[in-house]
Amino acid sequence: MKMKSLTYWVFLAPCLLALTIVLVIPFIQGVYYSFTEYNGFQVNGFVGFDNYIKLLKDDQFLYSLWFTGGFSVVSVIGINIVGLLLALFVTQKMGRFNTLFRTIFFMPNLIGGIILGFIWQFIYLKAFEGIADLTGLEFFKGWLSDTATGFWGLVILFIWQMGGYIMIIYISFLNSIPDELLEASTIDGANGWQKFWKIKFPLLAPAFTVSLFLTLSNAFKVYDQNMALTAGGPFNSTQMVTMNIYDTAFKVQEMGYAQAKAIIFLIIITVISVVQLYFTRKRETDL
């Protein structure tokens, strides 16, 4: 038993060492720097909770938190609806087309966020403007020059990117539903909607837990799409928290203050994720 225990720790040691170097030590350093006046090169002094007090009065940071929260709520709902609809579509009996459609729907997730941002920037600035010129519809003009349409532009981009990824999760759970249940419901006279709502939907509860966690955590961490599509404009009205923290750290060179923002942001994401996991897992047992 001692040899087995020693072998276990020998094989586990490289992973623990890597995690310590990459995650634990930087996190401890970040917490320390959040209490200092750090410019990225040297610590100019210990300021205590001044950075945390300062961010509570930072209107732009508080606005970016509000904007990111709204974006996350709308995106999470949209991605899960689209992902589930796509999963239901590609699990129909369509022969070889199933694989083709799955590949097409999943492909946007393989494209980097920066490239996606520039692709959709071209669509909003060129394609939409062309549609507006042809049809005379003002709705398609100036999508990235307005806060409201800029918000929805980011939401559409993120749903387009993540929808196919979440589709794969729902597919795996849909395929695990026993055919006997569906056949029995058909014999009992259940229609398509009744099969979905009474059989498939309750059995997809674990998929909702996983998908909501992934989409929620990813929505809060969006940066590259935000930077490439709107760069926070107009006038920082579409600036998300990650961009606000980055600008504070590398443009203003207030690393200590940026670390304080990052710590608060980490706490918010952790609390929201734990609450979401608690309620969705509780919902699994209820269903």
XYZ file of N, CA and C in Angstrom:
861
model
N 0.825 -1.207 0.000
C 0.000 0.000 0.000
C 0.864 1.264 0.000
N 1.991 1.221 0.741
C 2.868 2.384 0.776
C 3.488 2.656 -0.592
N 3.860 1.553 -1.294
C 4.445 1.719 -2.618
C 3.426 2.301 -3.594
N 2.164 1.823 -3.493
C 1.113 2.345 -4.354
C 0.878 3.820 -4.076
N 0.888 4.182 -2.800
C 0.686 5.584 -2.432
C 1.839 6.451 -2.942
N 3.071 5.944 -2.821
C 4.237 6.681 -3.302
C 4.198 6.844 -4.817
N 3.834 5.782 -5.535
C 3.722 5.846 -6.997
C 2.657 6.855 -7.416
N 1.550 6.852 -6.682
C 0.457 7.797 -6.975
C 0.951 9.243 -6.904
N 1.683 9.572 -5.827
C 2.148 10.944 -5.655
C 3.272 11.305 -6.617
N 4.079 10.306 -7.009
C 5.150 10.558 -7.979
C 4.553 10.960 -9.324
N 3.506 10.243 -9.755
C 2.868 10.565 -11.033
C 2.045 11.854 -10.949
N 1.514 12.150 -9.773
C 0.700 13.350 -9.600
C 1.546 14.608 -9.421
N 2.777 14.447 -8.966
C 3.638 15.590 -8.649
C 3.839 16.561 -9.814
N 4.128 16.090 -11.057
C 4.302 17.054 -12.157
C 3.075 17.926 -12.392
N 1.880 17.321 -12.281
C 0.649 18.100 -12.464
C 0.477 19.128 -11.359
N 0.729 18.712 -10.126
C 0.620 19.644 -9.002
C 1.638 20.773 -9.111
N 2.835 20.439 -9.554
C 3.867 21.460 -9.731
C 3.464 22.465 -10.810
N 2.946 21.956 -11.921
C 2.521 22.841 -13.010
C 1.384 23.742 -12.562
N 0.401 23.183 -11.859
C -0.716 23.987 -11.362
C -0.248 25.046 -10.377
N 0.702 24.674 -9.540
C 1.222 25.631 -8.557
C 1.926 26.796 -9.237
N 2.745 26.474 -10.252
C 3.503 27.516 -10.951
C 2.586 28.395 -11.799
N 1.620 27.770 -12.479
C 0.790 28.505 -13.436
C -0.407 29.191 -12.777
N -0.966 28.575 -11.708
C -2.192 29.116 -11.130
C -2.017 29.652 -9.709
N -1.504 28.838 -8.831
C -1.496 29.203 -7.409
C -0.580 30.392 -7.133
N 0.673 30.312 -7.582
C 1.626 31.403 -7.326
C 1.185 32.720 -7.972
N 0.785 32.726 -9.275
C 0.291 33.987 -9.856
C -0.930 34.542 -9.137
N -1.809 33.656 -8.661
C -2.996 34.129 -7.937
C -2.600 34.823 -6.639
N -1.681 34.218 -5.895
C -1.224 34.827 -4.646
C -0.530 36.161 -4.923
N 0.278 36.191 -5.983
C 0.924 37.453 -6.360
C -0.108 38.506 -6.744
N -1.137 38.089 -7.476
C -2.176 39.026 -7.885
C -2.915 39.620 -6.704
N -3.223 38.783 -5.717
C -3.887 39.274 -4.508
C -2.990 40.284 -3.796
N -1.702 39.981 -3.704
C -0.757 40.908 -3.050
C -0.683 42.229 -3.808
N -0.533 42.161 -5.133
C -0.413 43.380 -5.931
C -1.672 44.238 -5.857
N -2.832 43.619 -5.616
C -4.076 44.393 -5.549
C -4.101 45.333 -4.347
N -3.228 45.096 -3.379
C -3.136 45.965 -2.198
C -1.954 46.930 -2.298
N -1.377 47.028 -3.490
C -0.200 47.884 -3.660
C -0.388 48.849 -4.828
N 0.525 49.804 -4.912
C 0.602 50.693 -6.074
C 1.676 50.117 -7.002
N 1.233 49.222 -7.884
C 2.136 48.457 -8.744
C 1.933 48.900 -10.184
N 3.026 49.217 -10.885
C 2.925 49.713 -12.249
C 3.385 48.700 -13.295
N 3.618 47.473 -12.856
C 4.072 46.450 -13.784
C 5.559 46.213 -13.738
N 6.277 47.135 -13.136
C 7.733 47.010 -13.023
C 8.197 46.976 -11.572
N 7.552 47.791 -10.740
C 7.951 47.836 -9.339
C 6.757 48.240 -8.477
N 6.843 47.857 -7.214
C 5.818 48.224 -6.240
C 6.236 49.536 -5.592
N 5.420 50.560 -5.772
C 5.763 51.883 -5.248
C 5.262 52.126 -3.829
N 4.480 51.183 -3.314
C 3.990 51.352 -1.949
C 2.786 50.473 -1.690
N 2.549 50.227 -0.404
C 1.394 49.434 0.016
C 0.239 50.387 0.300
N -0.908 50.176 -0.371
C -2.034 51.114 -0.247
C -3.230 50.490 0.450
N -3.118 49.246 0.883
C -4.228 48.604 1.588
C -5.439 48.413 0.693
N -6.600 48.832 1.185
C -7.858 48.643 0.455
C -8.200 49.833 -0.438
N -7.245 50.732 -0.647
C -7.526 51.929 -1.447
C -7.951 51.580 -2.869
N -7.320 50.564 -3.465
C -7.690 50.172 -4.829
C -9.122 49.658 -4.894
N -9.540 48.932 -3.860
C -10.899 48.389 -3.834
C -11.927 49.500 -3.597
N -11.562 50.450 -2.766
C -12.453 51.598 -2.539
C -12.562 52.437 -3.811
N -11.447 52.575 -4.504
C -11.408 53.368 -5.732
C -12.310 52.773 -6.816
N -12.316 51.443 -6.943
C -13.111 50.838 -8.015
C -14.610 50.946 -7.749
N -14.987 51.077 -6.469
C -16.407 51.266 -6.155
C -16.904 52.626 -6.627
N -15.964 53.563 -6.865
C -16.324 54.894 -7.352
C -16.002 55.054 -8.841
N -15.536 53.985 -9.458
C -15.150 54.008 -10.875
C -16.394 53.746 -11.734
N -16.980 54.803 -12.280
C -18.227 54.669 -13.037
C -18.068 53.776 -14.263
N -16.917 53.869 -14.942
C -16.710 53.067 -16.147
C -16.616 51.578 -15.805
N -15.938 51.254 -14.713
C -15.839 49.853 -14.299
C -17.205 49.315 -13.900
N -17.965 50.078 -13.138
C -19.296 49.636 -12.720
C -20.213 49.485 -13.927
N -20.087 50.403 -14.902
C -20.894 50.282 -16.116
C -20.502 49.028 -16.902
N -19.199 48.749 -16.988
C -18.757 47.565 -17.724
C -19.256 46.284 -17.051
N -19.340 46.305 -15.719
C -19.917 45.162 -15.001
C -21.384 44.974 -15.377
N -22.122 46.066 -15.413
C -23.544 46.020 -15.771
C -23.708 45.562 -17.218
N -22.899 46.086 -18.111
C -22.979 45.719 -19.525
C -22.638 44.241 -19.715
N -21.593 43.778 -19.035
C -21.188 42.377 -19.142
C -22.249 41.455 -18.573
N -22.880 41.865 -17.474
C -23.946 41.055 -16.889
C -25.124 40.901 -17.837
N -25.547 42.013 -18.451
C -26.645 41.939 -19.418
C -26.292 41.098 -20.621
N -25.074 41.284 -21.127
C -24.601 40.485 -22.256
C -24.598 39.000 -21.916
N -24.143 38.658 -20.716
C -24.044 37.255 -20.309
C -25.416 36.610 -20.201
N -26.372 37.313 -19.608
C -27.719 36.753 -19.454
C -28.346 36.471 -20.815
N -28.319 37.463 -21.702
C -28.923 37.295 -23.018
C -28.195 36.224 -23.828
N -26.864 36.219 -23.764
C -26.071 35.250 -24.528
C -26.289 33.828 -24.044
N -26.310 33.640 -22.726
C -26.502 32.295 -22.174
C -27.846 31.723 -22.600
N -28.891 32.531 -22.512
C -30.223 32.071 -22.927
C -30.229 31.765 -24.423
N -29.683 32.680 -25.215
C -29.683 32.500 -26.668
C -28.869 31.299 -27.112
N -27.682 31.128 -26.533
C -26.813 30.015 -26.932
C -27.455 28.674 -26.610
N -28.050 28.552 -25.447
C -28.645 27.279 -25.053
C -29.897 26.956 -25.864
N -30.660 27.972 -26.204
C -31.831 27.735 -27.065
C -31.379 27.304 -28.454
N -30.428 28.050 -29.025
C -29.924 27.709 -30.364
C -29.238 26.346 -30.353
N -28.401 26.093 -29.343
C -27.703 24.814 -29.262
C -28.653 23.634 -29.152
N -29.706 23.791 -28.350
C -30.685 22.712 -28.198
C -31.473 22.501 -29.483
N -31.883 23.586 -30.146
C -32.615 23.460 -31.406
C -31.761 22.785 -32.477
N -30.496 23.165 -32.555
C -29.594 22.533 -33.524
C -29.404 21.051 -33.206
N -29.288 20.737 -31.915
C -29.115 19.332 -31.516
C -30.351 18.512 -31.880
N -31.530 19.069 -31.652
C -32.756 18.363 -32.018
C -32.843 18.168 -33.528
N -32.365 19.161 -34.268
C -32.407 19.088 -35.736
C -31.472 18.013 -36.280
N -30.234 17.992 -35.794
C -29.242 17.066 -36.368
C -29.376 15.649 -35.820
N -30.230 15.440 -34.804
C -30.457 14.080 -34.317
C -31.659 13.431 -34.995
N -32.257 14.161 -35.950
C -33.309 13.549 -36.767
C -32.660 12.594 -37.766
N -33.440 11.693 -38.289
C -32.922 10.709 -39.234
C -32.819 11.338 -40.624
N -31.587 11.801 -40.943
C -31.343 12.429 -42.250
C -30.190 11.759 -42.984
N -29.807 10.565 -42.544
C -28.739 9.847 -43.219
C -27.395 10.540 -43.078
N -26.674 10.628 -44.200
C -25.329 11.217 -44.187
C -25.340 12.715 -43.964
N -26.501 13.363 -44.086
C -26.576 14.809 -43.884
C -26.378 15.186 -42.413
N -26.631 14.247 -41.499
C -26.436 14.530 -40.078
C -25.017 14.996 -39.795
N -24.040 14.234 -40.288
C -22.642 14.573 -40.064
C -22.280 15.895 -40.728
N -22.808 16.123 -41.921
C -22.533 17.375 -42.636
C -23.033 18.575 -41.852
N -24.269 18.515 -41.390
C -24.843 19.633 -40.647
C -24.132 19.843 -39.309
N -23.763 18.768 -38.640
C -23.036 18.897 -37.378
C -21.704 19.610 -37.596
N -21.031 19.244 -38.669
C -19.746 19.876 -38.979
C -19.923 21.360 -39.279
N -20.916 21.696 -40.082
C -21.170 23.096 -40.448
C -21.501 23.930 -39.217
N -22.372 23.413 -38.358
C -22.794 24.168 -37.179
C -21.671 24.321 -36.152
N -20.744 23.345 -36.120
C -19.665 23.389 -35.132
C -18.487 24.239 -35.593
N -18.344 24.441 -36.891
C -17.168 25.124 -37.445
C -16.893 26.509 -36.861
N -17.908 27.360 -36.595
C -17.586 28.684 -36.028
C -16.812 28.622 -34.728
N -16.984 27.543 -33.958
C -16.278 27.416 -32.690
C -14.788 27.188 -32.880
N -14.403 26.758 -34.073
C -12.989 26.499 -34.359
C -12.250 27.758 -34.798
N -12.989 28.832 -35.060
C -12.388 30.078 -35.518
C -12.029 30.938 -34.303
N -10.874 31.516 -34.302
C -10.438 32.351 -33.191
C -11.310 33.576 -33.009
N -11.381 34.054 -31.753
C -12.248 35.188 -31.442
C -11.890 36.449 -32.198
N -10.590 36.703 -32.393
C -10.159 37.897 -33.126
C -10.656 37.845 -34.568
N -10.473 36.699 -35.215
C -10.907 36.538 -36.605
C -12.422 36.654 -36.698
N -13.119 36.037 -35.749
C -14.581 36.134 -35.735
C -15.023 37.593 -35.629
N -14.327 38.343 -34.762
C -14.679 39.747 -34.607
C -14.522 40.524 -35.896
N -13.436 40.282 -36.632
C -13.223 40.990 -37.892
C -14.206 40.534 -38.977
N -14.556 39.239 -38.957
C -15.549 38.736 -39.920
C -16.886 39.442 -39.717
N -17.340 39.481 -38.462
C -18.626 40.124 -38.190
C -18.546 41.635 -38.292
N -17.378 42.208 -38.070
C -17.221 43.642 -38.304
C -17.448 43.965 -39.774
N -16.904 43.121 -40.661
C -17.131 43.279 -42.101
C -18.618 43.130 -42.432
N -19.284 42.164 -41.807
C -20.721 41.951 -42.069
C -21.524 43.173 -41.651
N -21.244 43.682 -40.437
C -22.020 44.822 -39.934
C -21.721 46.115 -40.691
N -20.454 46.303 -41.057
C -20.081 47.558 -41.701
C -20.307 47.560 -43.209
N -20.097 46.429 -43.856
C -20.196 46.364 -45.315
C -21.496 45.704 -45.782
N -21.732 44.483 -45.321
C -22.914 43.754 -45.782
C -24.210 44.445 -45.351
N -24.277 44.842 -44.082
C -25.483 45.510 -43.591
C -25.693 46.854 -44.275
N -24.605 47.581 -44.496
C -24.721 48.866 -45.190
C -25.201 48.657 -46.622
N -24.726 47.588 -47.270
C -25.188 47.269 -48.619
C -26.658 46.939 -48.643
N -27.126 46.181 -47.649
C -28.561 45.860 -47.558
C -29.366 47.135 -47.342
N -28.850 48.032 -46.487
C -29.545 49.290 -46.213
C -29.651 50.143 -47.479
N -28.571 50.172 -48.273
C -28.593 50.960 -49.508
C -29.569 50.377 -50.536
N -29.665 49.051 -50.582
C -30.544 48.401 -51.561
C -32.009 48.491 -51.173
N -32.284 48.353 -49.871
C -33.675 48.291 -49.413
C -34.183 49.612 -48.843
N -33.251 50.508 -48.483
C -33.652 51.763 -47.864
C -34.030 51.626 -46.399
N -33.744 50.475 -45.797
C -34.082 50.237 -44.400
C -32.988 50.811 -43.496
N -33.351 51.764 -42.645
C -32.397 52.389 -41.741
C -31.933 51.435 -40.636
N -32.691 50.342 -40.433
C -32.369 49.383 -39.389
C -30.974 48.798 -39.556
N -30.503 48.658 -40.791
C -29.215 48.014 -41.051
C -28.037 48.994 -41.048
N -28.281 50.254 -40.767
C -27.210 51.242 -40.805
C -26.605 51.486 -39.421
N -25.282 51.639 -39.407
C -24.578 52.057 -38.191
C -24.695 51.114 -37.016
N -24.587 49.805 -37.263
C -24.754 48.846 -36.178
C -23.674 48.962 -35.120
N -22.458 49.295 -35.490
C -21.379 49.362 -34.519
C -21.132 50.778 -33.998
N -21.927 51.704 -34.450
C -21.781 53.085 -33.990
C -22.834 53.459 -32.957
N -23.646 52.492 -32.547
C -24.702 52.732 -31.574
C -24.578 51.703 -30.454
N -24.814 52.121 -29.221
C -24.639 51.224 -28.076
C -25.584 50.035 -28.131
N -26.865 50.283 -28.440
C -27.865 49.213 -28.442
C -27.558 48.166 -29.503
N -27.317 48.616 -30.738
C -27.033 47.657 -31.806
C -25.655 47.024 -31.637
N -24.725 47.779 -31.029
C -23.421 47.196 -30.727
C -23.547 46.053 -29.727
N -24.419 46.219 -28.752
C -24.691 45.154 -27.779
C -25.218 43.910 -28.479
N -26.224 44.095 -29.335
C -26.808 42.948 -30.027
C -25.843 42.365 -31.050
N -24.965 43.192 -31.591
C -23.947 42.676 -32.494
C -23.012 41.708 -31.783
N -22.608 42.055 -30.565
C -21.762 41.171 -29.767
C -22.500 39.885 -29.390
N -23.779 40.023 -29.050
C -24.575 38.851 -28.680
C -24.695 37.886 -29.856
N -25.009 38.424 -31.033
C -25.152 37.578 -32.228
C -23.846 36.854 -32.535
N -22.736 37.579 -32.475
C -21.425 36.974 -32.730
C -21.162 35.822 -31.758
N -21.424 36.043 -30.470
C -21.119 35.031 -29.462
C -22.029 33.808 -29.598
N -23.301 34.046 -29.893
C -24.222 32.925 -30.101
C -23.784 32.113 -31.312
N -23.385 32.793 -32.382
C -22.934 32.116 -33.600
C -21.692 31.274 -33.319
N -20.819 31.775 -32.444
C -19.588 31.047 -32.133
C -19.846 29.857 -31.224
N -20.646 30.024 -30.170
C -20.804 28.999 -29.141
C -21.954 28.031 -29.389
N -22.887 28.396 -30.279
C -24.074 27.562 -30.488
C -23.728 26.139 -30.896
N -22.792 25.986 -31.822
C -22.405 24.661 -32.298
C -21.702 23.841 -31.236
N -20.913 24.502 -30.383
C -20.214 23.796 -29.311
C -21.206 23.228 -28.299
N -22.186 24.047 -27.910
C -23.200 23.590 -26.958
C -24.089 22.531 -27.605
N -24.277 22.629 -28.921
C -25.041 21.610 -29.651
C -24.458 20.219 -29.419
N -23.127 20.100 -29.425
C -22.465 18.804 -29.246
C -22.807 18.206 -27.885
N -22.866 19.041 -26.856
C -23.202 18.563 -25.509
C -24.631 18.029 -25.487
N -25.558 18.779 -26.074
C -26.946 18.324 -26.096
C -27.106 17.060 -26.938
N -26.346 16.954 -28.018
C -26.417 15.748 -28.854
C -26.041 14.510 -28.052
N -24.965 14.617 -27.265
C -24.506 13.462 -26.494
C -25.572 12.988 -25.511
N -26.308 13.917 -24.915
C -27.353 13.528 -23.966
C -28.610 13.041 -24.684
N -28.931 13.645 -25.826
C -30.085 13.179 -26.598
C -29.875 11.758 -27.095
N -28.647 11.452 -27.508
C -28.356 10.105 -28.013
C -28.357 9.058 -26.903
N -28.229 9.506 -25.661
C -28.223 8.555 -24.539
C -29.627 8.225 -24.036
N -30.648 8.899 -24.574
C -32.031 8.602 -24.177
C -32.438 7.260 -24.774
N -32.910 6.315 -23.968
C -33.273 4.984 -24.483
C -34.364 5.053 -25.554
N -34.158 4.346 -26.648
C -35.159 4.308 -27.714
C -36.468 3.694 -27.240
N -36.383 2.806 -26.218
C -37.595 2.149 -25.721
C -38.594 3.158 -25.159
N -38.064 4.205 -24.509
C -38.952 5.235 -23.960
C -39.702 5.963 -25.068
N -38.970 6.320 -26.128
C -39.599 7.042 -27.233
C -40.578 6.151 -27.985
N -40.224 4.889 -28.146
C -41.134 3.960 -28.834
C -42.398 3.731 -28.017
N -42.235 3.624 -26.695
C -43.398 3.436 -25.830
C -44.317 4.656 -25.872
N -43.718 5.843 -25.918
C -44.545 7.058 -25.987
C -45.280 7.149 -27.320
N -44.653 6.666 -28.392
C -45.310 6.652 -29.703
C -46.517 5.715 -29.690
N -46.344 4.567 -29.071
C -47.447 3.607 -28.959
C -48.593 4.188 -28.140
N -48.227 4.992 -27.119
C -49.259 5.627 -26.273
C -49.913 6.818 -26.949
N -49.431 7.180 -28.141
C -50.058 8.259 -28.908
C -49.482 9.635 -28.679
N -48.258 9.721 -28.114
C -47.638 11.027 -27.869
C -47.155 11.641 -29.181
N -47.372 12.940 -29.328
C -46.865 13.639 -30.514
C -45.445 14.136 -30.262
N -44.870 14.827 -31.247
C -43.487 15.283 -31.147
C -43.240 16.202 -29.963
N -44.156 17.158 -29.738
C -43.994 18.096 -28.634
C -44.082 17.393 -27.289
N -45.018 16.452 -27.164
C -45.165 15.717 -25.905
C -43.940 14.850 -25.617
N -43.368 14.271 -26.659
C -42.142 13.476 -26.473
C -41.002 14.353 -25.952
N -40.898 15.553 -26.538
C -39.819 16.450 -26.115
C -40.025 16.923 -24.683
N -41.227 17.423 -24.377
C -41.477 18.067 -23.094
C -41.564 17.078 -21.935
N -42.124 15.898 -22.186
C -42.347 14.928 -21.116
C -41.207 13.922 -20.954
N -40.454 13.687 -22.026
C -39.404 12.666 -21.955
C -38.013 13.269 -22.131
N -37.783 13.936 -23.263
C -36.442 14.432 -23.557
C -36.016 15.558 -22.617
N -36.883 16.521 -22.415
C -36.522 17.690 -21.608
C -36.105 17.319 -20.186
N -36.867 16.480 -19.446
C -36.411 16.097 -18.096
C -35.085 15.350 -18.105
N -34.863 14.495 -19.118
C -33.633 13.722 -19.173
C -32.433 14.569 -19.606
N -32.686 15.777 -20.082
C -31.605 16.678 -20.481
C -31.142 17.579 -19.337
N -31.689 17.386 -18.139
C -31.330 18.245 -17.004
C -29.823 18.285 -16.743
N -29.105 17.150 -16.765
C -27.640 17.235 -16.578
C -26.947 18.036 -17.681
N -27.491 17.967 -18.906
C -26.913 18.738 -20.013
C -27.096 20.230 -19.775
N -28.233 20.627 -19.211
C -28.462 22.032 -18.905
C -27.447 22.531 -17.878
N -27.137 21.694 -16.889
C -26.166 22.079 -15.865
C -24.804 22.363 -16.488
N -24.336 21.448 -17.326
C -23.028 21.597 -17.964
C -23.026 22.785 -18.924
N -24.057 22.879 -19.753
C -24.104 23.921 -20.787
C -24.230 25.312 -20.184
N -25.053 25.450 -19.154
C -25.203 26.752 -18.510
C -23.902 27.193 -17.857
N -23.203 26.252 -17.237
C -21.924 26.592 -16.597
C -20.904 27.054 -17.631
N -20.797 26.315 -18.737
C -19.815 26.650 -19.770
C -20.131 27.987 -20.439
N -21.386 28.189 -20.797
C -21.752 29.432 -21.485
C -21.660 30.634 -20.550
N -22.027 30.446 -19.296
C -21.970 31.554 -18.348
C -20.527 31.982 -18.096
N -19.651 31.009 -17.845
C -18.249 31.349 -17.576
C -17.573 31.958 -18.797
N -17.890 31.446 -19.981
C -17.294 31.993 -21.207
C -17.833 33.374 -21.541
N -19.108 33.616 -21.272
C -19.701 34.921 -21.578
C -19.062 36.024 -20.738
N -18.779 35.733 -19.486
C -18.174 36.741 -18.619
C -16.731 37.035 -19.016
N -16.073 36.084 -19.678
C -14.649 36.239 -19.987
C -14.386 36.737 -21.411
N -15.409 37.150 -22.127
C -15.224 37.599 -23.510
C -14.303 38.818 -23.550
N -13.275 38.730 -24.367
C -12.384 39.880 -24.589
C -12.057 40.069 -26.064
N -11.534 39.023 -26.705
C -11.038 39.182 -28.074
C -12.152 39.568 -29.048
N -13.354 38.996 -28.878
C -14.463 39.388 -29.756
C -14.843 40.847 -29.531
N -14.851 41.250 -28.267
C -15.173 42.628 -27.924
C -14.157 43.601 -28.506
N -12.888 43.235 -28.406
C -11.823 44.097 -28.909
C -11.854 44.210 -30.429
N -12.065 43.074 -31.118
C -12.029 43.080 -32.577
C -13.282 43.704 -33.185
N -14.431 43.511 -32.550
C -15.683 43.980 -33.148
C -15.952 45.455 -32.881
N -15.925 45.866 -31.617
C -16.284 47.252 -31.292
C -15.164 48.024 -30.606
N -14.152 47.308 -30.086
C -13.069 47.938 -29.308
C -13.623 48.759 -28.145
N -14.823 48.371 -27.661
C -15.440 49.070 -26.542
C -16.250 50.285 -26.941
N -16.209 50.663 -28.202
C -16.898 51.869 -28.656
C -18.379 51.642 -28.909
N -19.123 52.727 -29.134
C -18.647 54.123 -29.103
C -18.504 54.656 -27.670
N -17.405 55.331 -27.436
C -17.117 55.978 -26.148
C -17.194 54.998 -24.981
N -16.613 53.803 -25.163
C -16.553 52.770 -24.119
C -17.923 52.267 -23.674
N -18.946 52.495 -24.479
C -20.296 52.071 -24.094
C -20.527 50.585 -24.298
N -19.648 49.909 -25.046
C -19.757 48.453 -25.193
C -18.508 47.766 -24.630
N -17.880 48.417 -23.686
C -16.666 47.862 -23.076
C -17.045 46.859 -21.986
N -16.543 45.631 -22.115
C -16.788 44.613 -21.105
C -15.725 44.670 -20.023
N -15.958 43.919 -18.942
C -15.077 43.993 -17.776
C -13.646 43.589 -18.128
N -13.499 42.523 -18.905
C -12.152 42.064 -19.246
C -11.367 43.132 -20.003
N -12.028 43.854 -20.888
C -11.366 44.929 -21.625
C -11.038 46.094 -20.695
N -11.938 46.384 -19.773
C -11.698 47.457 -18.812
C -10.481 47.142 -17.945
N -10.371 45.890 -17.499
C -9.223 45.477 -16.685
C -7.938 45.542 -17.509
N -8.001 45.068 -18.746
C -6.820 45.091 -19.621
C -6.356 46.522 -19.867
N -7.286 47.422 -20.169
C -6.924 48.817 -20.429
C -6.302 49.473 -19.193
N -6.866 49.152 -18.031
C -6.316 49.714 -16.789
C -4.893 49.226 -16.554
N -4.645 47.966 -16.873
C -3.330 47.381 -16.599
C -2.278 47.812 -17.609
N -2.625 47.797 -18.912
C -1.599 47.958 -19.941
C -1.635 49.297 -20.669
N -2.738 50.011 -20.583
C -2.795 51.333 -21.203
C -2.525 52.439 -20.182
N -3.126 52.296 -19.016
C -2.937 53.297 -17.965
C -1.752 52.931 -17.070
N -1.291 51.666 -17.148
C -0.169 51.169 -16.348
C -0.459 51.200 -14.848
N -1.712 50.944 -14.486
C -2.073 50.828 -13.073
C -2.342 49.353 -12.771
N -1.284 48.579 -12.678
C -1.393 47.132 -12.510
C -2.051 46.753 -11.180
N -1.693 47.445 -10.129
C -2.278 47.151 -8.825
C -3.783 47.361 -8.817
N -4.207 48.472 -9.411
C -5.632 48.774 -9.499
C -6.343 47.749 -10.389
N -5.698 47.359 -11.484
C -6.272 46.352 -12.369
C -6.404 45.011 -11.659
N -5.424 44.664 -10.811
C -5.492 43.420 -10.054
C -6.677 43.445 -9.086
N -6.928 44.585 -8.484
C -8.080 44.696 -7.580
C -9.379 44.464 -8.345
N -9.475 45.041 -9.543
C -10.654 44.807 -10.382
C -10.781 43.329 -10.733
N -9.660 42.704 -11.056
C -9.679 41.294 -11.442
C -10.117 40.410 -10.278
N -9.681 40.733 -9.067
C -10.067 39.944 -7.888
C -11.573 40.051 -7.659
N -12.099 41.255 -7.733
C -13.546 41.455 -7.562
C -14.310 40.716 -8.654
N -13.811 40.792 -9.869
C -14.458 40.107 -10.991
C -14.438 38.590 -10.781
N -13.315 38.066 -10.278
C -13.211 36.640 -9.997
C -14.228 36.222 -8.938
N -14.370 37.014 -7.900
C -15.332 36.700 -6.835
C -16.756 36.676 -7.389
N -17.084 37.656 -8.231
C -18.432 37.721 -8.816
C -18.709 36.484 -9.667
N -17.754 36.127 -10.540
C -17.938 34.954 -11.400
C -18.065 33.681 -10.564
N -17.247 33.550 -9.524
C -17.289 32.360 -8.673
C -18.632 32.225 -7.983
N -19.125 33.317 -7.420
C -20.414 33.287 -6.718
C -21.547 32.921 -7.678
N -21.565 33.564 -8.850
C -22.620 33.285 -9.822
C -22.558 31.829 -10.290
N -21.362 31.325 -10.545
C -21.203 29.941 -11.013
C -21.648 28.940 -9.958
N -21.273 29.174 -8.690
C -21.666 28.264 -7.610
C -23.184 28.261 -7.439
N -23.788 29.449 -7.470
C -25.248 29.541 -7.342
C -25.938 28.831 -8.504
N -25.419 29.042 -9.716
C -26.009 28.381 -10.899
C -25.907 26.870 -10.794
N -24.743 26.352 -10.388
C -24.572 24.906 -10.243
C -25.488 24.351 -9.163
N -25.651 25.081 -8.086
C -26.519 24.614 -6.988
C -27.959 24.462 -7.461
N -28.486 25.482 -8.126
C -29.890 25.453 -8.522
C -30.141 24.478 -9.676
N -29.217 24.397 -10.626
C -29.431 23.475 -11.736
C -29.313 22.016 -11.296
N -28.388 21.722 -10.374
C -28.305 20.363 -9.849
C -29.523 20.008 -9.007
N -30.020 20.983 -8.278
C -31.243 20.760 -7.511
C -32.403 20.511 -8.459
N -32.405 21.224 -9.575
C -33.456 21.039 -10.592
C -33.372 19.646 -11.217
N -32.159 19.119 -11.337
C -31.988 17.768 -11.893
C -32.747 16.753 -11.055
N -32.633 16.850 -9.735
C -33.311 15.907 -8.849
C -34.823 16.087 -8.900
N -35.264 17.360 -9.051
C -36.709 17.621 -9.136
C -37.308 17.030 -10.388
N -36.553 17.123 -11.518
C -37.059 16.569 -12.771
C -37.009 15.035 -12.762
